[in-house]
Short mmCIF file of C-alpha atoms in Angstrom, two decimals:
data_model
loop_
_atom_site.label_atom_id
_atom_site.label_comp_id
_atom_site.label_asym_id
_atom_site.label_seq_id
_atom_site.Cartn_x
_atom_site.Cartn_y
_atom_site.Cartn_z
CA UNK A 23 23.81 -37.09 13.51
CA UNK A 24 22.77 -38.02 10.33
CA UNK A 25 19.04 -38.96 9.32
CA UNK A 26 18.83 -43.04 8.56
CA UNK A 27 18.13 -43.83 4.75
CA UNK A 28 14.61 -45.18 6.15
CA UNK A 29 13.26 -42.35 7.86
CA UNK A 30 14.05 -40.30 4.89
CA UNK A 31 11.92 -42.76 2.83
CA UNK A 32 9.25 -42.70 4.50
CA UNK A 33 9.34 -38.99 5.08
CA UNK A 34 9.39 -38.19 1.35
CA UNK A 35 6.73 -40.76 0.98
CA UNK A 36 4.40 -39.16 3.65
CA UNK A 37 5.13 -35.61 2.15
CA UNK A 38 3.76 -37.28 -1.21
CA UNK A 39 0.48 -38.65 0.00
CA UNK A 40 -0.64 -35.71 1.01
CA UNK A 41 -2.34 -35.40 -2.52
CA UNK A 42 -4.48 -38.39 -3.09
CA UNK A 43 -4.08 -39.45 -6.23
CA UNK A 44 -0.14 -38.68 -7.29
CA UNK A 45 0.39 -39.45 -3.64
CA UNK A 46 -0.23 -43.27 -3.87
CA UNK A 47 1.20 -43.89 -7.11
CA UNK A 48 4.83 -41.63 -6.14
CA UNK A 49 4.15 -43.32 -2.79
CA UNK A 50 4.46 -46.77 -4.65
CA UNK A 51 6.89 -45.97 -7.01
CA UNK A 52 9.05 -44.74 -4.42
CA UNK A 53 8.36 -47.66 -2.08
CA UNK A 54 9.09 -50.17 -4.75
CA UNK A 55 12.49 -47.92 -5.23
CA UNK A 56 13.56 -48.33 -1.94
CA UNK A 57 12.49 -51.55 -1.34
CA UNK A 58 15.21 -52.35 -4.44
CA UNK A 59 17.85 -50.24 -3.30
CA UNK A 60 17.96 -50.64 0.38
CA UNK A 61 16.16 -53.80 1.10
CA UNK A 62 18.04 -54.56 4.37
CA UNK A 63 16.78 -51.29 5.20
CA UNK A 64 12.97 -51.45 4.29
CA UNK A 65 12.44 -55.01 5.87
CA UNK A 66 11.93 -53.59 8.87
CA UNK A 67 9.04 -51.23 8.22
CA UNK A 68 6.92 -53.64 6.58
CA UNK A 69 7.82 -56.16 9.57
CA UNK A 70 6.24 -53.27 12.31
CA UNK A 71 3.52 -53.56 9.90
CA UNK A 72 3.03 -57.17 9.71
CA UNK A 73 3.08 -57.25 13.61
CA UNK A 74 0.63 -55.48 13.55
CA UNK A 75 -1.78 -56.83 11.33
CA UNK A 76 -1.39 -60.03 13.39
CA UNK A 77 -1.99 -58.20 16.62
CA UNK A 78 -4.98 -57.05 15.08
CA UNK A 79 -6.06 -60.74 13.68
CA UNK A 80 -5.73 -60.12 9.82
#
C-alpha cells in the first residue's frame, strides 16, 4: 500500500522542524510547495486545522 502524497508532506515537514530555525523556513517553503502542487491534497490538513481553531474559539 502506498503512502498518500499528504502524509509524506507532512512527514518531511515534521522531520524538518526538528531544528528551529531551518525547520520553519524548509517547513514553509515546503508547505507553500505542496500547497501548489497538490492543492486538492493539502486542503484537507489546513481544514482539520481550521476546525479546530473554531472548536477552540479563535
Amino acid at each position: 500500500m502506498p503512502i498518500p502524497v499528504p502524509a509524506l508532506i507532512i512527514g518531511a515537514g515534521l522531520f524538518l522542524m526538528r531544528s528551529s530555525f531551518s525547520g520553519i523556513l524548509l517547513g514553509g517553503v515546503m508547505t507553500m510547495a505542496a500547497m501548489h502542487l497538490w492543492p486538492e491534497h493539502m486542503a484537507m490538513p489546513y481544514e482539520w486545522v481550521g476546525k479546530g481553531l473554531q472548536l477552540l474559539g479563535l
